[in-house]
Amino acid sequence: MWHDSGMPLTDQERTVFRTCPLCEATCGLEITVKGEKVLQIRGDRDDVFSKGFICPKGVMLKNLHEDPDRLRRPMILRNGEHIEVSWQEAWIEVERGLMGVINTHGRGSIGTYVGNPNAHNLAPLLYNRAWMQAIGSNQRFSASSVDQLPKQISSGYIFGTPTTIAIPDLDRTDYVLMLGANPYESNGSLCTAPDFPGRLQALRARGGKLVVVDPRRSRTAENADEWLAIRPSGDALFLAAIVHTIFESGRADVGDHVRSYIAGIELLPAAFQPFTPEGVAQATGIDALTIRRIARELCDAPTALVYGRIGTTTVSFGTTTSWLVDVVNTITGNLDKAGGVMFPLPATGGQNTRGEPGRGSGFRIGHSYSRVSNFPEAIGEFPAALMVQEIMVEGQGQIKAMITLAGNPVLSTPNGEAIDKAFESLEFMVSVDIYLNETTRHANVILPAPTHLERSHYDLIFSNFSVRNTANYSQAVFALGADQLDEWEILAKIAGIAQGAGADVDPTKVDEQIYESLLRKIIQDPTSTIYGRDLNQIQLQITETGNLGPERILDILVQTGPYGSAFGANENGITLQTLRNQPHGVDFGALQPRIPEVLRTPSGKVELAPKALIADLLRLEQVMHSFDVDELLLVGRRHLRSNNSWMHNIDALMKGKARCTLQMHPEDAARAGIVDNELARIVSRVGSVDAVVEVTQDIRPRVVSLPHGWGHGIAGTKMRIALKNAGVNSNILTDHDQMDPLSGNSVLNGIPVKIFALPQT
Ligand SMILES: Nc1nc2c(c(=O)[nH]1)N[C@H]1C(S)=C(S)[C@@H](COP(=O)(O)OP(=O)(O)OC[C@H]3O[C@@H](n4cnc5c(=O)[nH]c(N)nc54)[C@H](O)[C@@H]3O)O[C@H]1N2
Ligand SMILES: Nc1nc2c(c(=O)[nH]1)N[C@H]1C(S)=C(S)[C@@H](COP(=O)(O)OP(=O)(O)OC[C@H]3O[C@@H](n4cnc5c(=O)[nH]c(N)nc54)[C@H](O)[C@@H]3O)O[C@H]1N2
Ligand code: SF4
Ligand SMILES: [Mo]
């Protein structure tokens, strides 16, 4: 077994710099270590991007590493209980289970779910394709369809690839209209900006304006110039009315810098004719005068940008809202302009740096259709909300086994009780995780991933969505123990086993295949910087670096990326070694205009009026007048000291007031006879939970809010701290039948609920 240790095994105190892998802000950390112990973690003041910023979670990498409940050895489910076993036993069980199901039911009967931490982890990002291909099933699911999928789909239609997302140029803008995002708690998403709050304060300090659209007065709203308390799910109508107003007032102007690259704009005035500010006022809860004023302010500001996140994507018009964000940015002249929204140029390249610049095959969904409800695939997967039916409905292709990787769908996907039962019914399940939690307790085998400090790090994904172009590689802080496998080794072994190579398969053999096929592909690509070069000669260079595993692949991506050395062809270019030499990161500067080169649409233009989205405006028009103003609607929220469902086992983060409360406006509480701090029952179409009510003025009447990621007290888990602060699972209330039809993304906000007072105890 090979490990990228490379660190001294002495008891000397040493300082290591590494990027925090917990959220999208990618803060640099300065970690002081003595032997096997972390002495201190603080923000790295010399980090080129985060400049010392850190949040309370970053420090907790130490506590995560030391958590006695964290899994250190593989576990097998025997007689209803998880027991620790050797790796050898675990792999034999994985082979028995997986190959058994494959031999009886076929490869298509294996489902996979990959969760959010995959996006922050080099190993899965580089090896997931390999093991999934080896499994050979199209029953693929991920956290994407309870998150950002709508933004990816709308961006795919408009710009040509689903990772070509227009990113706020936060540091240079004069005006931010923010919808359904709360970076004061979340630290930002699809907008990698360490110290997002500080950057918003800087905007206001330089005379700019921040307007926050949110049914709750979030911490971000509190720190804004203006808070617009929108009705949940009202954002598509609100933005449609802004588009209407801008065209009506004759102020739509994409700007000379992109004018010849915008297609379809002539279709928009008629398409948005029905969405008058007066017409949407009641459905959005925002009056017509305000809508007209915001439209004017967006046009008047020297530079301005609209930014939407979770509250705009996890709704039934998620794709349409995501599109409208880009439409407003474009027709106000702020697309691909400093201070507007722009396209990062990541050092490892990406979908919009490969192939012919400025043109491509475009984006479409529906390469295949789901078995039970015939729903189109998007970006290689089906909606997470369909997992239950694909497991429970009998027939050819029914899922009989699941592999989950860094995911907790029992708490994170809609109708949590149904998914819990579905997992219970499986013939076999494997989970790769660090905890025995609500999801992994169903697994026949749990394979423990090393901790965040025991692996190297590079932000392959978030450098695509970053407000500056930077690159930062971090070495592992600690070497792996003798009985530990690196996460890439675990994934490569699953690939090998699925290929039929047996439980003893050597992961480095699989790694050789992956690396060689990648290198061949790049050499054969006429648009790559190493096109036509001699394979053997490049392989020699690679061997000389000594890189193996993820580092070897990463080096190839960096060397053949936009700033890369192209294996010697570009003298001033960078290699992984350049990044190793600069532990505080490399800054390539502010974002630069990239239109038209960034585009991959068949027309070579920004497709501002994609057919599917124009068509959806009919559905949008219908909801303009058909809604019940008295209905109570449930929305979620995040807290700075939580991270989705999985950091609740850290004592230091759990201090303070109980967090899993139902926020409710005093009017609504009075109407339902509910008292602050008492339990109430929340009932939706699919489920019911009891939560303590927090009566607050900071929420729009007829809206209630419960955070997700809680509900830990389930038997068979091992998270002793989380158990003490279990909370309730808000996704017992969310409805697996409610999806954005254009993407299959779950509707997790704006859930109709009823609230009942419970007898006081
Ligand atoms: N109602 C409602 N539901 C939501 C949301 C919402 O706003 N409201 N938000 C949605 C969003 S945005 C997301 S991204 C999803 C998240 O959905 P998931 O990704 O399914 O859930 P997480 O809570 O992130 O669970 C992560 C899992 O990975 C494990 N883990 C952590 N680090 C590692 C690692 O390094 N390696 C391995 N192998 N495992 C690791 C954790 O123990 C945990 O089991 O939830 C969604 N669900
Ligand atoms: N501390 C912490 N940080 C995190 C996470 C975490 O769990 N904890 N999760 C990470 C992940 S996976 C993600 S995807 C990001 C998400 O990052 P954000 O999108 O910033 O997430 P939230 O903080 O949930 O903010 C969403 C806001 O939308 C509002 N909202 C709900 N419904 C609507 C609506 O219909 N319209 C409008 N306009 N607003 C609405 C909610 O009240 C909430 O304030 O955060 C990441 N960072
Ligand atoms: S803001 Fe995010 S990246 Fe920065 S320290 Fe906190 S969790 Fe880590
Ligand atoms: Mo997310």
PDB file of C-alpha atoms in Angstrom, residues 657 661-664 669-670 673-679 692-696 760:
ATOM      1  CA  LYS A 657     -29.386  27.894  22.335  1.00  0.00           C
ATOM      2  CA  THR A 661     -36.691  25.441  16.349  1.00  0.00           C
ATOM      3  CA  LEU A 662     -39.756  26.372  14.324  1.00  0.00           C
ATOM      4  CA  GLN A 663     -39.619  30.121  13.724  1.00  0.00           C
ATOM      5  CA  MET A 664     -43.062  31.664  13.547  1.00  0.00           C
ATOM      6  CA  ALA A 669     -48.567  31.921  16.771  1.00  0.00           C
ATOM      7  CA  ALA A 670     -51.474  33.815  18.332  1.00  0.00           C
ATOM      8  CA  GLY A 673     -52.792  29.409  20.116  1.00  0.00           C
ATOM      9  CA  ILE A 674     -49.102  28.681  20.265  1.00  0.00           C
ATOM     10  CA  VAL A 675     -46.797  29.990  22.949  1.00  0.00           C
ATOM     11  CA  ASP A 676     -43.108  30.806  22.510  1.00  0.00           C
ATOM     12  CA  ASN A 677     -40.794  27.991  23.549  1.00  0.00           C
ATOM     13  CA  GLU A 678     -43.513  25.335  23.555  1.00  0.00           C
ATOM     14  CA  LEU A 679     -43.800  22.280  21.345  1.00  0.00           C
ATOM     15  CA  VAL A 692     -40.226  23.818  19.800  1.00  0.00           C
ATOM     16  CA  VAL A 693     -41.594  27.127  18.530  1.00  0.00           C
ATOM     17  CA  GLU A 694     -39.511  30.307  18.471  1.00  0.00           C
ATOM     18  CA  VAL A 695     -41.867  33.245  18.057  1.00  0.00           C
ATOM     19  CA  THR A 696     -40.106  36.030  16.159  1.00  0.00           C
ATOM     20  CA  GLN A 760     -48.353  21.749  27.437  1.00  0.00           C
TER      21      GLN A 760
END
